[in-house]
Amino acid sequence: MTWNAQGGNKWETVRSYLLKDADILALQEVNTPPVDFVTHDEMTRLSNTGDTSTTPSGLPSLKYKVFTKSYGAGDRSGVNGRIFYVDILDKNLWGSGGSGNDEDPDTQKNTQKSMAMWVNSAVAANFDALQDIKIVTPRSDNNKWIRSRPAVGVRINGTWYFNIHAASIRNDVIPNPHAKALTQAVVDAVGNEPWRVLGDFNSEARSFRKQVRTSTYYAARNGKPDGVPVGTQQSGFSLDFMTAGEQLTNLAVSISSRGGSDHQPVRFAPAGTRECMPDWDSRTLYDPAALAARAAQSEDACVGVDAVVSMGDSYISGEGGRWQGNGAGELSYRSRQGSAFGTDRAAFDCTGTGSGKDEVCEHDPKRVYGESASGAEMCHRSDLAPIKSVGDVLGIPADRRFNIACSGATTTDVTDNTFKGEEPQVKQLAKIAAENNVK
């Protein structure tokens, strides 16, 4: 998967959404790292701060530092992995000397943007950080591109996957020269090993396929490999795609509308692989042979930990028909003097004989319904709702028993309408099911 995040403030989207559908995630324009990164995680053997290369006019090369850290979704999905963050340094730290202008507009403006690669632990059991990561800078054309972003690659199960963010040199007819140079540099670096290059090519996908590599893969408007590419950037251009050293089979390419960037995430996966999160569209299949077999193999790909969910109105939320915290209003939750005849669990500090005539109690519905007792929500989700005992029977922990039923809900509130400040219950269910195996 690849995504130009347009800044470093979208790590929550990465963590909560993209990681669940990725084995390898190539990120561009992540200008600040995740908040829990620290400098002692630097991979000094990969950082190039000591590089003395220059352009023919004496300008020093772009400088970067590489950091690594364990990084996962941080929720019940159990998705974990390792991230490699390539911090592009300010141009003032590259060195001095030389003259002339840069080909790369980002270098001219000192707006080079950092990059990252994330690898899912599930597919990288044998990953060796000493052998299975490369950072490649094109050396062609007399070091013309040493002041532009490099290609960042990881090797998973014998195949190299490189992340690129080409210079902002865009033409919908002529392929980006930096993207071409990066691709060729990858070819030269990996020898006879299989490879993929994915990312923001700053080049129109169909032109790149026609003029550079026929084994180029993008999402098409009509879902067919020879179709018009879907725009992946707000300009309407299809800039985010993948190219490979060979023709790929059983490949599905799709894009997502989520993320909040000026680019859309693009996913490349074996055809038929289950998508764990919603909103993947414009699915385009490349040579989808054996699709059914792949689908069968992937049936459990997104199954998480077990959970139970209750949906509906007051009866299932734990209020209706139970007289549990449901005494008459004038005697119960308004805290007026009166009696709930000893049956109201919201009652406390009662005095009197208990006959119902002289009993006086304090009442606090939050003792039964928690935060759903009052205010804008008032869904009245009881601490003794049926979902609680069902969870006991199934052996599901309390934190995975989801009560999304709401007092007063109707069928349309379950299926379509926002009700008491909450999304329709079916939408809530979809989010829970994306992270859990709902029983």
CSV table of C-alpha atoms in Angstrom, one decimal:
chain,number,residue,atom,x,y,z
A,1,MET,CA,0.0,0.0,0.0
A,2,THR,CA,1.1,3.6,-0.6
A,3,TRP,CA,0.0,6.9,0.7
A,4,ASN,CA,1.2,10.5,0.4
A,5,ALA,CA,0.0,11.8,3.8
A,6,GLN,CA,0.6,15.5,3.1
A,7,GLY,CA,2.3,16.3,6.4
A,8,GLY,CA,3.2,14.6,9.6
A,9,ASN,CA,-0.1,14.9,11.5
A,10,LYS,CA,-2.0,11.9,10.1
A,11,TRP,CA,-0.5,9.1,12.1
A,12,GLU,CA,-3.8,8.3,13.7
A,13,THR,CA,-5.2,7.5,10.2
A,14,VAL,CA,-2.2,5.3,9.6
A,15,ARG,CA,-2.5,3.5,12.9
A,16,SER,CA,-6.3,3.0,13.1
A,17,TYR,CA,-7.1,2.5,9.4
A,18,LEU,CA,-4.3,1.7,6.9
A,19,LEU,CA,-2.2,-0.7,8.9
A,20,LYS,CA,-5.2,-3.2,9.1
A,21,ASP,CA,-5.1,-3.6,5.3
A,22,ALA,CA,-1.3,-3.6,4.7
A,23,ASP,CA,1.6,-6.0,4.8
A,24,ILE,CA,3.9,-3.2,3.6
A,25,LEU,CA,3.0,0.5,3.8
A,26,ALA,CA,5.0,3.1,1.8
A,27,LEU,CA,4.4,6.6,3.2
A,28,GLN,CA,5.4,9.9,1.7
A,29,GLU,CA,5.3,13.5,3.1
A,30,VAL,CA,5.4,12.3,6.7
A,31,ASN,CA,7.3,15.4,7.8
A,32,THR,CA,7.2,14.5,11.5
A,33,PRO,CA,7.6,11.0,12.9
A,34,PRO,CA,5.1,9.3,15.3
A,35,VAL,CA,5.2,11.0,18.7
A,36,ASP,CA,6.8,8.1,20.4
A,37,PHE,CA,10.0,8.1,18.2
A,38,VAL,CA,13.2,8.9,19.9
A,39,THR,CA,16.7,9.7,18.5
A,40,HIS,CA,18.4,6.7,20.0
A,41,ASP,CA,16.5,4.5,17.5
A,42,GLU,CA,18.7,5.8,14.7
A,43,MET,CA,20.1,3.3,12.2
A,44,THR,CA,23.4,5.0,11.7
A,45,ARG,CA,24.6,2.6,9.1
A,46,LEU,CA,21.8,3.8,6.8
A,47,SER,CA,21.9,7.5,7.6
A,48,ASN,CA,24.0,9.4,5.1
A,49,THR,CA,25.1,12.5,7.0
A,50,GLY,CA,28.7,11.7,6.2
A,51,ASP,CA,28.2,11.4,2.4
A,52,THR,CA,30.6,13.7,0.5
A,53,SER,CA,29.1,13.3,-2.9
A,54,THR,CA,28.5,16.5,-4.9
A,55,THR,CA,27.0,17.5,-8.2
A,56,PRO,CA,29.2,18.5,-11.1
A,57,SER,CA,28.9,22.1,-9.8
A,58,GLY,CA,29.9,21.1,-6.3
A,59,LEU,CA,26.6,21.1,-4.5
A,60,PRO,CA,26.4,18.6,-1.7
A,61,SER,CA,24.0,15.7,-1.6
A,62,LEU,CA,20.7,15.6,0.2
A,63,LYS,CA,21.1,14.3,3.8
A,64,TYR,CA,18.9,12.1,5.8
A,65,LYS,CA,18.8,10.1,9.0
A,66,VAL,CA,17.0,6.7,9.4
A,67,PHE,CA,15.2,5.7,12.6
A,68,THR,CA,13.3,2.5,13.4
A,69,LYS,CA,10.8,1.5,16.0
A,70,SER,CA,8.1,-1.1,16.7
A,71,TYR,CA,4.8,0.3,15.6
A,72,GLY,CA,1.3,-1.1,15.4
A,73,ALA,CA,-2.4,-0.4,15.4
A,74,GLY,CA,-2.6,-0.2,19.1
A,75,ASP,CA,-6.1,-1.8,19.4
A,76,ARG,CA,-7.8,-5.1,19.5
A,77,SER,CA,-6.9,-6.0,16.0
A,78,GLY,CA,-3.5,-7.2,17.1
A,79,VAL,CA,-1.7,-5.6,14.0
A,80,ASN,CA,1.9,-4.9,14.8
A,81,GLY,CA,5.1,-4.3,12.8
A,82,ARG,CA,8.1,-2.1,12.5
A,83,ILE,CA,8.5,1.3,10.9
A,84,PHE,CA,11.6,2.7,9.2
A,85,TYR,CA,11.5,6.5,9.1
A,86,VAL,CA,13.7,8.4,6.8
A,87,ASP,CA,14.1,12.0,8.1
A,88,ILE,CA,15.1,14.4,5.3
A,89,LEU,CA,17.2,17.1,6.9
A,90,ASP,CA,17.0,20.8,6.3
A,91,LYS,CA,19.1,21.9,3.4
A,92,ASN,CA,21.3,24.0,5.7
A,93,LEU,CA,22.6,20.7,7.1
A,94,TRP,CA,23.6,19.1,3.8
A,95,GLY,CA,26.9,20.9,3.6
A,96,SER,CA,28.3,23.9,1.8
A,97,GLY,CA,29.9,24.8,-1.5
A,98,GLY,CA,29.0,24.6,-5.1
A,99,SER,CA,26.7,26.8,-7.2
A,100,GLY,CA,23.8,26.6,-9.6
A,101,ASN,CA,20.2,25.7,-9.4
A,102,ASP,CA,18.5,22.4,-8.6
A,103,GLU,CA,16.4,20.4,-10.9
A,104,ASP,CA,14.1,19.5,-8.0
A,105,PRO,CA,11.6,22.3,-7.1
A,106,ASP,CA,11.4,20.9,-3.5
A,107,THR,CA,15.1,21.3,-3.1
A,108,GLN,CA,15.0,24.8,-4.6
A,109,LYS,CA,12.4,25.8,-1.9
A,110,ASN,CA,14.0,23.7,0.8
A,111,THR,CA,10.8,21.8,1.2
A,112,GLN,CA,12.1,18.2,1.0
A,113,LYS,CA,9.6,15.8,2.7
A,114,SER,CA,10.4,12.8,4.9
A,115,MET,CA,9.4,9.2,4.1
A,116,ALA,CA,8.7,6.0,5.9
A,117,MET,CA,8.2,2.2,5.3
A,118,TRP,CA,6.1,0.0,7.6
A,119,VAL,CA,6.4,-3.8,7.6
A,120,ASN,CA,3.8,-6.0,9.2
A,121,SER,CA,5.3,-8.5,11.6
A,122,ALA,CA,3.0,-11.2,10.3
A,123,VAL,CA,4.8,-11.3,6.9
A,124,ALA,CA,8.3,-10.4,8.1
A,125,ALA,CA,9.1,-13.1,10.6
A,126,ASN,CA,12.6,-13.5,9.0
A,127,PHE,CA,13.2,-9.8,8.3
A,128,ASP,CA,16.8,-8.9,8.9
A,129,ALA,CA,17.3,-5.1,9.4
A,130,LEU,CA,21.0,-5.5,8.4
A,131,GLN,CA,20.4,-7.3,5.1
A,132,ASP,CA,16.8,-6.5,4.1
A,133,ILE,CA,16.7,-2.7,3.8
A,134,LYS,CA,18.3,-0.5,1.2
A,135,ILE,CA,18.3,3.2,0.5
A,136,VAL,CA,19.0,3.9,-3.1
A,137,THR,CA,20.0,7.2,-4.7
A,138,PRO,CA,20.3,7.5,-8.5
A,139,ARG,CA,23.9,8.2,-9.6
A,140,SER,CA,23.2,8.6,-13.3
A,141,ASP,CA,23.6,11.8,-15.3
A,142,ASN,CA,26.6,13.0,-13.2
A,143,ASN,CA,24.9,12.8,-9.9
A,144,LYS,CA,22.0,14.9,-11.2
A,145,TRP,CA,19.5,13.5,-8.6
A,146,ILE,CA,21.6,13.3,-5.4
A,147,ARG,CA,19.8,16.3,-4.0
A,148,SER,CA,16.4,14.7,-4.4
A,149,ARG,CA,14.7,12.1,-2.3
A,150,PRO,CA,16.0,8.5,-2.5
A,151,ALA,CA,14.2,5.2,-2.9
A,152,VAL,CA,13.6,3.3,0.4
A,153,GLY,CA,13.4,-0.4,0.1
A,154,VAL,CA,12.7,-3.5,2.2
A,155,ARG,CA,13.0,-7.1,1.2
A,156,ILE,CA,10.2,-9.4,2.3
A,157,ASN,CA,10.3,-13.1,1.4
A,158,GLY,CA,12.8,-12.6,-1.3
A,159,THR,CA,11.1,-9.6,-3.0
A,160,TRP,CA,12.2,-6.0,-2.7
A,161,TYR,CA,9.5,-3.3,-2.2
A,162,PHE,CA,10.7,0.3,-2.7
A,163,ASN,CA,9.0,3.5,-1.7
A,164,ILE,CA,9.6,6.6,-3.8
A,165,HIS,CA,8.4,10.2,-3.8
A,166,ALA,CA,9.7,11.7,-7.1
A,167,ALA,CA,10.5,15.3,-7.6
A,168,SER,CA,7.6,17.7,-8.3
A,169,ILE,CA,8.3,17.7,-12.0
A,170,ARG,CA,4.9,16.9,-13.6
A,171,ASN,CA,3.7,16.5,-17.2
A,172,ASP,CA,0.7,14.4,-18.2
A,173,VAL,CA,2.5,13.3,-21.4
A,174,ILE,CA,6.2,13.0,-20.5
A,175,PRO,CA,7.1,10.6,-17.6
A,176,ASN,CA,8.8,12.3,-14.6
A,177,PRO,CA,12.6,12.0,-15.2
A,178,HIS,CA,13.3,11.6,-11.5
A,179,ALA,CA,10.8,8.8,-11.2
A,180,LYS,CA,12.5,7.1,-14.2
A,181,ALA,CA,15.9,7.5,-12.6
A,182,LEU,CA,14.7,6.1,-9.2
A,183,THR,CA,13.2,3.1,-10.9
A,184,GLN,CA,16.4,2.4,-12.9
A,185,ALA,CA,18.5,2.8,-9.7
A,186,VAL,CA,16.4,0.2,-8.0
A,187,VAL,CA,16.9,-2.2,-11.0
A,188,ASP,CA,20.7,-1.7,-10.7
A,189,ALA,CA,20.7,-2.1,-6.9
A,190,VAL,CA,18.8,-5.4,-6.6
A,191,GLY,CA,20.3,-7.4,-9.5
A,192,ASN,CA,18.3,-10.4,-10.4
A,193,GLU,CA,16.0,-10.3,-7.4
A,194,PRO,CA,12.3,-9.5,-7.9
A,195,TRP,CA,11.2,-6.0,-7.1
A,196,ARG,CA,8.3,-3.5,-6.9
A,197,VAL,CA,8.4,0.3,-6.7
A,198,LEU,CA,5.4,2.1,-5.3
A,199,GLY,CA,4.6,5.6,-4.2
A,200,ASP,CA,4.1,9.1,-5.5
A,201,PHE,CA,5.7,9.1,-8.9
A,202,ASN,CA,4.6,12.7,-9.7
A,203,SER,CA,4.0,11.2,-13.1
A,204,GLU,CA,0.8,10.3,-14.9
A,205,ALA,CA,0.3,6.5,-14.5
A,206,ARG,CA,-0.7,5.6,-18.1
A,207,SER,CA,2.1,7.6,-19.7
A,208,PHE,CA,4.6,5.9,-17.3
A,209,ARG,CA,3.2,2.5,-18.4
A,210,LYS,CA,3.4,3.3,-22.1
A,211,GLN,CA,6.8,4.9,-22.1
A,212,VAL,CA,8.8,3.4,-19.2
A,213,ARG,CA,7.4,0.0,-18.0
A,214,THR,CA,4.4,-1.9,-19.2
A,215,SER,CA,4.4,-3.7,-15.9
A,216,THR,CA,2.8,-0.7,-14.2
A,217,TYR,CA,-0.3,-1.0,-12.1
A,218,TYR,CA,-3.0,1.5,-11.1
A,219,ALA,CA,-6.7,1.7,-10.3
A,220,ALA,CA,-8.9,2.4,-13.4
A,221,ARG,CA,-12.2,4.1,-13.6
A,222,ASN,CA,-13.9,1.1,-15.3
A,223,GLY,CA,-12.1,-1.5,-13.2
A,224,LYS,CA,-10.2,-2.8,-16.2
A,225,PRO,CA,-6.3,-2.8,-16.6
A,226,ASP,CA,-6.5,-0.8,-19.9
A,227,GLY,CA,-8.9,1.8,-18.5
A,228,VAL,CA,-8.4,5.4,-17.7
A,229,PRO,CA,-6.6,5.8,-14.4
A,230,VAL,CA,-8.5,7.1,-11.4
A,231,GLY,CA,-7.2,10.4,-10.1
A,232,THR,CA,-5.3,9.8,-6.8
A,233,GLN,CA,-4.4,13.4,-6.2
A,234,GLN,CA,-6.8,16.4,-5.8
A,235,SER,CA,-5.5,17.8,-9.1
A,236,GLY,CA,-7.2,14.8,-10.8
A,237,PHE,CA,-3.9,13.2,-11.9
A,238,SER,CA,-3.1,9.5,-11.2
A,239,LEU,CA,0.2,10.0,-9.5
A,240,ASP,CA,0.2,7.1,-7.0
A,241,PHE,CA,0.8,3.6,-8.5
A,242,MET,CA,3.2,0.7,-8.6
A,243,THR,CA,5.6,-0.7,-11.2
A,244,ALA,CA,7.4,-4.0,-11.1
A,245,GLY,CA,10.2,-6.0,-12.6
A,246,GLU,CA,7.8,-8.5,-14.1
A,247,GLN,CA,4.2,-8.9,-15.1
A,248,LEU,CA,2.1,-9.6,-12.0
A,249,THR,CA,-0.9,-11.9,-11.8
A,250,ASN,CA,-3.8,-12.1,-9.4
A,251,LEU,CA,-3.4,-8.4,-8.5
A,252,ALA,CA,-6.2,-6.1,-7.3
A,253,VAL,CA,-5.6,-2.4,-7.1
A,254,SER,CA,-8.0,-0.1,-5.2
A,255,ILE,CA,-8.1,3.4,-3.7
A,256,SER,CA,-9.6,4.8,-0.5
A,257,SER,CA,-11.4,8.1,0.1
A,258,ARG,CA,-10.2,8.1,3.7
A,259,GLY,CA,-7.2,9.9,5.1
A,260,GLY,CA,-7.7,13.7,4.9
A,261,SER,CA,-4.8,14.2,2.5
A,262,ASP,CA,-4.6,15.7,-1.0
A,263,HIS,CA,-3.7,12.1,-2.1
A,264,GLN,CA,-5.7,8.9,-1.7
A,265,PRO,CA,-4.3,5.7,-0.3
A,266,VAL,CA,-3.7,3.0,-3.0
A,267,ARG,CA,-3.7,-0.7,-2.1
A,268,PHE,CA,-2.1,-3.5,-4.1
A,269,ALA,CA,-3.1,-7.0,-3.0
A,270,PRO,CA,-3.6,-10.5,-4.3
A,271,ALA,CA,-7.0,-10.7,-6.0
A,272,GLY,CA,-9.6,-11.9,-3.6
A,273,THR,CA,-7.8,-10.9,-0.4
A,274,ARG,CA,-10.3,-9.7,2.1
A,275,GLU,CA,-10.3,-6.0,3.0
A,276,CYS,CA,-10.5,-5.4,6.7
A,277,MET,CA,-11.6,-1.8,6.5
A,278,PRO,CA,-14.4,-0.2,4.5
A,279,ASP,CA,-14.2,2.4,1.6
A,280,TRP,CA,-11.8,0.7,-0.8
A,281,ASP,CA,-13.1,1.6,-4.3
A,282,SER,CA,-12.3,1.5,-8.0
A,283,ARG,CA,-11.0,-2.0,-7.7
A,284,THR,CA,-9.1,-3.0,-10.8
A,285,LEU,CA,-8.1,-6.7,-11.4
A,286,TYR,CA,-4.9,-7.7,-13.2
A,287,ASP,CA,-4.9,-11.2,-14.6
A,288,PRO,CA,-7.3,-12.5,-11.9
A,289,ALA,CA,-6.8,-16.2,-12.5
A,290,ALA,CA,-7.6,-18.5,-9.5
A,291,LEU,CA,-9.6,-15.8,-7.9
A,292,ALA,CA,-11.9,-18.2,-6.1
A,293,ALA,CA,-9.0,-20.1,-4.6
A,294,ARG,CA,-7.4,-17.0,-3.3
A,295,ALA,CA,-10.7,-15.8,-1.7
A,296,ALA,CA,-11.1,-19.1,0.1
A,297,GLN,CA,-7.6,-18.9,1.5
A,298,SER,CA,-8.2,-15.4,2.7
A,299,GLU,CA,-11.5,-16.0,4.5
A,300,ASP,CA,-10.0,-15.5,8.0
A,301,ALA,CA,-7.5,-12.8,7.0
A,302,CYS,CA,-9.2,-10.1,9.1
A,303,VAL,CA,-10.7,-12.2,11.9
A,304,GLY,CA,-9.7,-10.6,15.2
A,305,VAL,CA,-10.5,-11.3,18.8
A,306,ASP,CA,-14.1,-12.5,19.7
A,307,ALA,CA,-16.7,-9.9,20.7
A,308,VAL,CA,-20.5,-9.7,21.2
A,309,VAL,CA,-22.7,-6.8,20.3
A,310,SER,CA,-26.3,-5.9,21.3
A,311,MET,CA,-28.4,-3.6,19.1
A,312,GLY,CA,-32.0,-2.3,19.3
A,313,ASP,CA,-34.1,-0.2,21.7
A,314,SER,CA,-34.7,0.1,25.4
A,315,TYR,CA,-35.6,-3.6,26.0
A,316,ILE,CA,-32.2,-4.9,24.9
A,317,SER,CA,-30.2,-1.8,26.2
A,318,GLY,CA,-31.1,-3.0,29.7
A,319,GLU,CA,-33.9,-0.5,30.7
A,320,GLY,CA,-37.3,-1.7,29.4
A,321,GLY,CA,-39.3,-4.4,31.1
A,322,ARG,CA,-36.8,-4.9,33.9
A,323,TRP,CA,-37.6,-2.3,36.5
A,324,GLN,CA,-33.8,-2.0,36.9
A,325,GLY,CA,-33.3,1.7,37.4
A,326,ASN,CA,-36.6,2.3,35.7
A,327,GLY,CA,-38.8,3.5,38.5
A,328,ALA,CA,-41.4,6.2,37.9
A,329,GLY,CA,-39.8,9.5,37.1
A,330,GLU,CA,-41.3,11.6,39.9
A,331,LEU,CA,-40.1,9.0,42.5
A,332,SER,CA,-36.8,8.0,40.9
A,333,TYR,CA,-34.3,9.8,38.8
A,334,ARG,CA,-35.5,13.3,39.7
A,335,SER,CA,-34.4,12.7,43.3
A,336,ARG,CA,-37.6,13.8,44.8
A,337,GLN,CA,-38.9,12.3,48.0
A,338,GLY,CA,-40.7,9.0,47.4
A,339,SER,CA,-40.2,5.3,47.1
A,340,ALA,CA,-39.4,2.9,44.3
A,341,PHE,CA,-40.7,0.2,46.5
A,342,GLY,CA,-37.3,-1.3,47.0
A,343,THR,CA,-36.9,-2.5,43.4
A,344,ASP,CA,-35.1,0.4,41.9
A,345,ARG,CA,-31.3,-0.1,41.8
A,346,ALA,CA,-30.7,3.6,41.3
A,347,ALA,CA,-32.0,4.2,44.9
A,348,PHE,CA,-29.7,4.5,47.8
A,349,ASP,CA,-29.6,6.0,51.3
A,350,CYS,CA,-33.2,5.0,51.9
A,351,THR,CA,-35.0,5.8,55.2
A,352,GLY,CA,-38.4,4.8,56.6
A,353,THR,CA,-40.2,1.5,57.0
A,354,GLY,CA,-40.0,0.5,53.3
A,355,SER,CA,-43.8,0.3,53.0
A,356,GLY,CA,-43.7,2.7,50.1
A,357,LYS,CA,-45.6,5.3,52.1
A,358,ASP,CA,-42.9,6.8,54.3
A,359,GLU,CA,-39.8,5.7,52.5
A,360,VAL,CA,-37.4,8.4,51.3
A,361,CYS,CA,-34.5,7.6,49.0
A,362,GLU,CA,-31.7,9.3,47.1
A,363,HIS,CA,-31.7,8.3,43.4
A,364,ASP,CA,-28.8,8.4,40.9
A,365,PRO,CA,-29.5,6.6,37.6
A,366,LYS,CA,-25.8,6.6,36.8
A,367,ARG,CA,-25.4,3.8,39.4
A,368,VAL,CA,-27.2,1.6,36.8
A,369,TYR,CA,-26.7,3.3,33.4
A,370,GLY,CA,-23.4,5.0,33.8
A,371,GLU,CA,-22.8,7.9,31.4
A,372,SER,CA,-25.8,6.9,29.3
A,373,ALA,CA,-28.2,7.8,32.2
A,374,SER,CA,-28.7,11.5,31.3
A,375,GLY,CA,-27.7,14.3,29.0
A,376,ALA,CA,-28.0,14.3,25.2
A,377,GLU,CA,-27.5,10.5,24.9
A,378,MET,CA,-29.8,8.9,27.5
A,379,CYS,CA,-29.5,5.5,25.8
A,380,HIS,CA,-30.0,3.8,29.2
A,381,ARG,CA,-27.4,1.0,28.8
A,382,SER,CA,-27.7,-0.9,32.0
A,383,ASP,CA,-24.9,-2.6,33.9
A,384,LEU,CA,-27.2,-5.7,33.9
A,385,ALA,CA,-28.2,-5.6,30.3
A,386,PRO,CA,-28.4,-9.1,28.6
A,387,ILE,CA,-25.2,-8.5,26.7
A,388,LYS,CA,-23.4,-8.8,30.1
A,389,SER,CA,-24.6,-12.4,30.8
A,390,VAL,CA,-24.2,-13.4,27.2
A,391,GLY,CA,-20.6,-12.4,27.4
A,392,ASP,CA,-20.2,-14.6,30.5
A,393,VAL,CA,-21.6,-17.6,28.7
A,394,LEU,CA,-19.4,-17.2,25.7
A,395,GLY,CA,-16.3,-16.4,27.8
A,396,ILE,CA,-15.8,-12.9,26.2
A,397,PRO,CA,-14.0,-10.3,28.3
A,398,ALA,CA,-16.1,-7.3,29.5
A,399,ASP,CA,-14.2,-4.8,27.3
A,400,ARG,CA,-15.4,-6.7,24.2
A,401,ARG,CA,-19.1,-6.8,25.1
A,402,PHE,CA,-20.4,-3.8,23.1
A,403,ASN,CA,-23.9,-2.5,24.0
A,404,ILE,CA,-24.9,-0.1,21.2
A,405,ALA,CA,-28.6,-0.5,21.8
A,406,CYS,CA,-30.3,2.8,22.7
A,407,SER,CA,-33.6,3.5,24.5
A,408,GLY,CA,-36.2,4.9,22.1
A,409,ALA,CA,-34.4,3.7,19.0
A,410,THR,CA,-36.6,2.8,16.0
A,411,THR,CA,-35.7,0.6,12.9
A,412,THR,CA,-34.5,3.6,11.0
A,413,ASP,CA,-32.3,4.7,13.9
A,414,VAL,CA,-30.7,1.2,13.7
A,415,THR,CA,-30.2,1.3,9.9
A,416,ASP,CA,-30.0,4.9,8.7
A,417,ASN,CA,-30.4,7.8,11.2
A,418,THR,CA,-28.2,9.4,13.7
A,419,PHE,CA,-29.9,9.1,17.1
A,420,LYS,CA,-29.1,10.8,20.4
A,421,GLY,CA,-25.8,11.9,19.0
A,422,GLU,CA,-24.7,8.5,17.7
A,423,GLU,CA,-24.2,7.0,14.3
A,424,PRO,CA,-26.8,4.5,13.0
A,425,GLN,CA,-26.2,1.3,14.9
A,426,VAL,CA,-25.3,-0.7,11.7
A,427,LYS,CA,-22.4,1.8,11.1
A,428,GLN,CA,-21.3,1.3,14.7
A,429,LEU,CA,-21.5,-2.5,14.2
A,430,ALA,CA,-19.4,-2.2,11.0
A,431,LYS,CA,-16.6,-0.5,12.9
A,432,ILE,CA,-16.7,-3.0,15.7
A,433,ALA,CA,-16.7,-5.9,13.2
A,434,ALA,CA,-13.7,-4.4,11.4
A,435,GLU,CA,-11.6,-4.9,14.5
A,436,ASN,CA,-13.2,-8.0,16.1
A,437,ASN,CA,-14.7,-11.4,15.3
A,438,VAL,CA,-18.3,-10.6,16.2
A,439,LYS,CA,-20.1,-13.7,17.5
